[in-house]
Amino acid sequence: MTYTARPLSDAVVRDADGRIIGPELKAEWAEYQAWAALGNTPAPANTLAKLKETALQALADRRWRAETGGISVNGSPVATDDKSQAKLVGA
């Protein structure tokens, strides 16, 4: 079992299922405390910069898929990949 720290909180995230574990969850918190007592430490929390970078990468990927995924015109598929876009611009 591994955990990741949460920023500005004493709670942690259990990596196996993404559940947030804090002192109010007695049994799970005790399990985490026992894990930590063995010398384990949670992975550091993601920084805002890392979260922003991940979000921007996801947005760039989504935009690329939208631009190159093709469209349908009157029921006929039209490719919109880079090669097809160049052909349309040159027409």
Backbone as a ProteinNet text record, in pm:
[ID]
protein_1_A
[PRIMARY]
MTYTARPLSDAVVRDADGRIIGPELKAEWAEYQAWAALGNTPAPANTLAKLKETALQALADRRWRAETGGISVNGSPVATDDKSQAKLVGA
[TERTIARY]
85.1	0	89.8	55.3	129.6	30.8	83.8	1.9	71.7	-7.8	44.6	-7.1	81.6	43.6	-53.8	-134.4	-223.8	-171.8	-167.2	-115.7	-206.1	-144.3	-214	-312.7	-278.2	-368.2	-286.9	-341.3	-274.7	-330.4	-429	-484.6	-389.3	-406.7	-327.8	-423.7	-373.1	-451.1	-395.5	-483.2	-441.3	-431.8	-310.2	-286.2	-363.7	-392	-459.8	-598.3	-670.3	-807.1	-840	-742.5	-765.1	-845	-871.8	-951	-869.1	-931.9	-867.4	-884.5	-772.1	-771.3	-728	-813.7	-782.7	-812.7	-780.1	-800.3	-945.3	-1040.6	-1181.4	-1221.7	-1141.6	-1166.3	-1079.4	-1129.5	-1050.6	-974.8	-1042.6	-977.3	-872.5	-908.8	-815.1	-698.1	-726.6	-619.8	-522.5	-574.3	-489	-402	-458.6	-381.9	-268.5	-300.5	-197.6	-90.4	-132	-36.8	55.9	2.4	84.9	184.6	140.3	227.4	340.1	305.4	405.1	501	451.8	535.4	644.4	623.7	725	837.1	831.1	934.2	896.7	776.3	730.3	688.5	702.5	656.2	572.9	469	386.6	463.4	427.4	486.3	445.4	529.5	493.3	372.5	297.1	180.4	226	141	170.7	169.5	260.3	263.1	162.2	127.9	36.3	94	224.3	287.9	272.8	289.2	274.8	130.4	35	-106.1	-141.4	-87	-112.2	-52.5	69.6	135.1	53.7	5.8	-74.5	-204.5	-269.5	-394.3	-370.4	-261.8	-231.5	-199.7	-131	-103.7	-233.2	-324.8	-453.6	-534	-530.6	-600.3	-540.4	-408	-342.1	-377.9	-381.1	-418	-562.1	-652	-793.6	-810.5	-738.9	-748.3	-698.9	-585.3	-530.7	-630.4	-692	-789.4	-910.6	-954.1	-1068	-1032.1	-910.7	-868.5	-845	-802	-764.6	-860.7	-968.3	-1061.1	-1158.8	-1167.1	-1259.5	-1396.3	-1472.9	-1608.9	-1699.4	-1827.6	-1924.7	-2000.5	-2003.9	-2076.2	-2184	-2308.7	-2422	-2407.1	-2358.8	-2344.5	-2217.2	-2136.4	-2011	-1894.8	-1808.6	-1693.5	-1589.9	-1536.2	-1431.2	-1313.3	-1197.3	-1076.6	-1030.6	-980.2	-929.6	-788.8	-714.6	-576.4	-492	-364.5	-277.6	-271	-259	-248.3	-376.8	-490.8	-619.2	-640.8	-599.2	-612.2	-529.9	-408.9	-323	-387	-449.7	-516.6	-633.8	-710.8	-824.9	-780.8	-673.8	-623.4	-571.8	-510.9	-455.3	-559.6	-681.8	-785.1	-843
-117	0	123.5	222	348	463.8	577.5	695.8	816.7	919.5	1046.3	1156.7	1248	1359.9	1451.9	1522.6	1624.8	1760.5	1857.1	1988.6	2056.4	2124.8	2202.9	2119.1	1993.4	1903.8	1795.3	1739.3	1623.7	1493.9	1504	1386.2	1338.9	1213.8	1154.7	1086.7	1056.3	982.8	841.5	742.9	603.8	577.2	546.6	534.1	419.6	315.2	198.5	232.5	321	350.6	499.8	586.3	730.3	786.2	705.4	750.3	844.2	953.2	1048.9	998.3	982.6	928.5	1038.7	1070	1169.4	1114.4	1189.7	1143.4	1106.5	1164.7	1134.8	993.2	929.8	790.7	701	668.4	603.7	479	381.8	255.1	275.7	351	372.3	460.7	558.7	644.7	562.8	469.8	382.3	295.1	247.6	167.9	251.8	377.5	467.5	494.9	521.4	549.4	429.9	309	188.1	177.6	207.9	206.7	308.6	429.1	534.2	497.2	427.7	387.3	289	221.6	128.7	202	335.1	414.4	459.1	428.4	470.5	616.7	683.3	821.1	833.5	916.8	933.4	1008.1	981.4	1054.6	1201	1292.4	1434	1467.8	1567.1	1612.1	1680.3	1675.3	1747	1896.8	1967.5	2112.4	2172.4	2297.6	2366.3	2369.3	2390.3	2393.8	2259.8	2148.9	2016.1	1991.6	2029.8	2014.2	2096.6	2218.6	2305.1	2244.1	2192.5	2129.3	2009.7	1928.1	1811.1	1853.1	1957.3	2005.3	2061.6	2136.5	2192.5	2083.3	1978.1	1865.5	1796.8	1780.1	1717.5	1803.6	1935.1	2025.1	2020.3	2018.6	2011.5	1881.4	1771.5	1642.7	1645	1701.1	1708.4	1793.6	1905.1	1992.1	1918.8	1848.7	1775.4	1670.5	1596.8	1493.7	1555.8	1673.9	1741.1	1789.6	1842	1894.5	1785.2	1669	1563.1	1444.8	1454.4	1342.2	1326.3	1425.3	1417	1473.6	1499.4	1550.8	1475.6	1499.8	1439.5	1551.6	1549.2	1649.1	1575.5	1604.1	1536.2	1384.9	1334.2	1190.9	1131.5	1211.1	1160.7	1199.9	1105.3	1138.3	1221.2	1320.6	1405.3	1403.4	1362.5	1358.7	1500.9	1523.3	1655.9	1647.7	1543.2	1533.9	1638.6	1649.9	1753.2	1746	1627.1	1609.4	1655.5	1618.4	1657.9	1808.5	1867.3	2011.8	2084.8	2036.3	2098.9	2089.9	1977.4	1961.7	2058.3	2075.3	2166.1	2311	2349.8	2486.7	2512.7	2411.5	2426.5	2418.9	2379	2361.5	2493.2
0	0	0	-81.5	-83.8	-73.3	-33.6	-12.8	-73.9	-103.8	-153.2	-62.4	-25.3	60.8	-12.5	64.9	9.6	54.5	-37.1	1.4	104.4	198.9	301.5	382.6	406.7	479.2	547.6	654.6	714.2	656	568.3	501.8	392.2	353.3	244.9	147.4	29.4	-70	-77.5	-62.1	-77	-227	-274.4	-417.9	-482.5	-409.5	-466.6	-520.8	-452	-494.9	-499.8	-467.9	-473.6	-356.9	-256.4	-141.3	-53.4	-12.2	77.2	220	289.4	424.8	520.9	615.6	717.3	855.4	959.3	1096.7	1128.7	1057.6	1086.1	1043.6	958	917.1	1004	1120.2	1225.7	1179.9	1121.4	1085.4	976.2	872.8	762.5	804.9	892.8	943.3	1027.7	1107.8	1189	1098.6	988.6	892.2	832.7	797.6	744.3	850	973.4	1080.9	1104.3	1097.8	1113.9	998.9	879.3	760.7	778.4	824.7	845.5	958.8	1060.7	1174	1132.1	1021	969	894.8	893.9	827.9	688.2	646	513.4	516.5	404.8	393.1	266.2	269.2	149.7	41	-82.5	-194.6	-182.4	-230	-219.2	-306.2	-263.6	-339.4	-467.6	-568.7	-692	-664.3	-727.2	-714.1	-811	-789.6	-879.7	-1020.6	-1031.6	-1163.6	-1235.3	-1162.1	-1222.7	-1264.7	-1180.2	-1215	-1338.2	-1345.7	-1461	-1587.3	-1577.2	-1691.7	-1741.6	-1650.1	-1686.5	-1754.6	-1701.9	-1761.2	-1900.6	-1918.4	-2050.3	-2151.6	-2108.6	-2197.8	-2239	-2145.3	-2175.9	-2273	-2253.6	-2345.2	-2485.2	-2494.1	-2624.7	-2696	-2621.8	-2680.6	-2729.6	-2649.7	-2688.7	-2813.9	-2821.5	-2939.1	-3062.9	-3051.1	-3165.4	-3213.9	-3119.2	-3158.1	-3226.8	-3179.9	-3242.7	-3382.9	-3399.3	-3529.5	-3632.3	-3588.7	-3682.9	-3682.3	-3607.2	-3594	-3708.3	-3795.8	-3907.9	-3872.8	-3979.6	-3964.5	-4061.1	-4049.7	-4140.1	-4209	-4342.6	-4420.7	-4499.5	-4469.1	-4533.4	-4528.2	-4417.4	-4398.7	-4455	-4521.9	-4578.6	-4488.6	-4455.2	-4370.4	-4446.8	-4379.5	-4437	-4340.4	-4390.8	-4307.8	-4278.2	-4157.8	-4120.8	-4063.8	-4101.1	-4054.8	-4127.4	-4092.2	-4149	-4301.3	-4354.6	-4500.2	-4569.3	-4515.4	-4573.4	-4561.7	-4450	-4433.6	-4538.5	-4565.6	-4666.6	-4804.4	-4835.7	-4965.2	-4977.9	-4870.6	-4874.9	-4891	-4825.4	-4835.7	-4976.8	-5037.5	-5172	-5281.8	-5250.7	-5354.2	-5399
[MASK]
+++++++++++++++++++++++++++++++++++++++++++++++++++++++++++++++++++++++++++++++++++++++++++

